[in-house]
Amino acid sequence: MIKKIGILTSGGDAPGMNAALVGAIRTGYKLGKEMYVVYDGYKGLVDNNFVKVDEHFAEDKMSHGGTVIKTARLPEFKEEKVRQIAVNNLKNEGIEALIVVGGDGSYMGAKKLTEMGINCVGLPGTIDNDIASTDFTIGFDTSLNNICSAIDKIVETMSSHNRCVVVEVMGNNCPDLTLFAGIACNADYMITVDRPYDEKDLMKVLKEKKAANQDHVLVLVAEKILDVNALAKKIMAETGWDTRADVLGYIQRGGTPSAMERFNAVRMGAYAVELLDQGIGGVCVGLVNNKLTYHDIIESFNIERNKHEDLYHVFDLIK
Ligand code: ADP
Ligand code: F6P
């Protein structure tokens, strides 16, 4: 029976990570475990930067964004000799199991640690919603709310000036934040990897909206596809719309986690401990059709990303 469990957050931080800690730590103590937090992601494992915490750890931070135990990226963790240092440090402390809250890269580290004798469970922690084994990642809902409230403000000022705005949204190659925000904010045009940039079509749509006397236009672009400043200049030159570009940036990733975020993060944290208690490791937790589930980490990489064709259809219907 596992006695000591560690937990770390890795990769980009995401609102709701603190709630996941609370779900795991509370459950751990209820099941008779000793719970440890690891600071700075995998770096903290290598640096021996972990401490035993009591059952109330992070409760006062559930309503805060970011991660109270910090996060980091450690590319060297791909090397077995570096991971061996981490494994030795954990074993010296008697920690046999670990919860890793992060994205795909962090999951890979978790899988490799499991193969080296530390049972790991991954929790999907990233605003990008780019983990196919879950419908929603921890952080996505809050980030979507941040994006919508920022866009609402941008639209107020753009419409006062009868302008077009090109807004770049985060997502690291995953279109979900852009797509969901496009529907929720009534965007006029969206550019994502699943709906690539068609310059002629875009200019045509924008000219039609000008001719129809629409008071502003909102174009959403998922990051890493094109330069929004260059696109704004092109639109200005070709359509007559006075146009601005806006890169939303880190405002999307911080801030108070939404109630739904906390709710799901607590559930996932609790479930991860239950799985470890049953001796299950090398898996990642997901929320599928609102039910907690788990997949083998390697198998989870083969699950195809949901391209949400139904949602693009909705977007087309409301345009
Ligand atoms: P995310 O977890 O959000 O996808 P990264 O891809 O940056 O973020 O991965 C986070 C960390 O996970 C990396 O800095 C590294 O420490 C670890 N990691 C990523 N890929 C691997 C791998 N193939 N093997 C072992 N560890 C990995
Ligand atoms: O993965 C979360 C995310 O915010 C992505 O949306 C974005 O591309 C990336 O992290 C930014 O990372 P960094 O914090 O290294 O700038």
PDB file of C-alpha atoms in Angstrom, residues 45-46 50 88 190 216 294 297:
ATOM      1  CA  LEU A  45      12.407  16.602  -8.034  1.00  0.00           C
ATOM      2  CA  VAL A  46      15.967  16.874  -9.264  1.00  0.00           C
ATOM      3  CA  PHE A  50       9.846  18.947  -1.870  1.00  0.00           C
ATOM      4  CA  ASN A  88      16.640   8.533  -6.123  1.00  0.00           C
ATOM      5  CA  MET A 190     -11.978  33.036 -37.295  1.00  0.00           C
ATOM      6  CA  HIS A 216     -17.180  47.083 -36.058  1.00  0.00           C
ATOM      7  CA  TYR A 294      -8.456   7.491 -17.063  1.00  0.00           C
ATOM      8  CA  ILE A 297      -0.596   7.802 -20.926  1.00  0.00           C
TER       9      ILE A 297
END
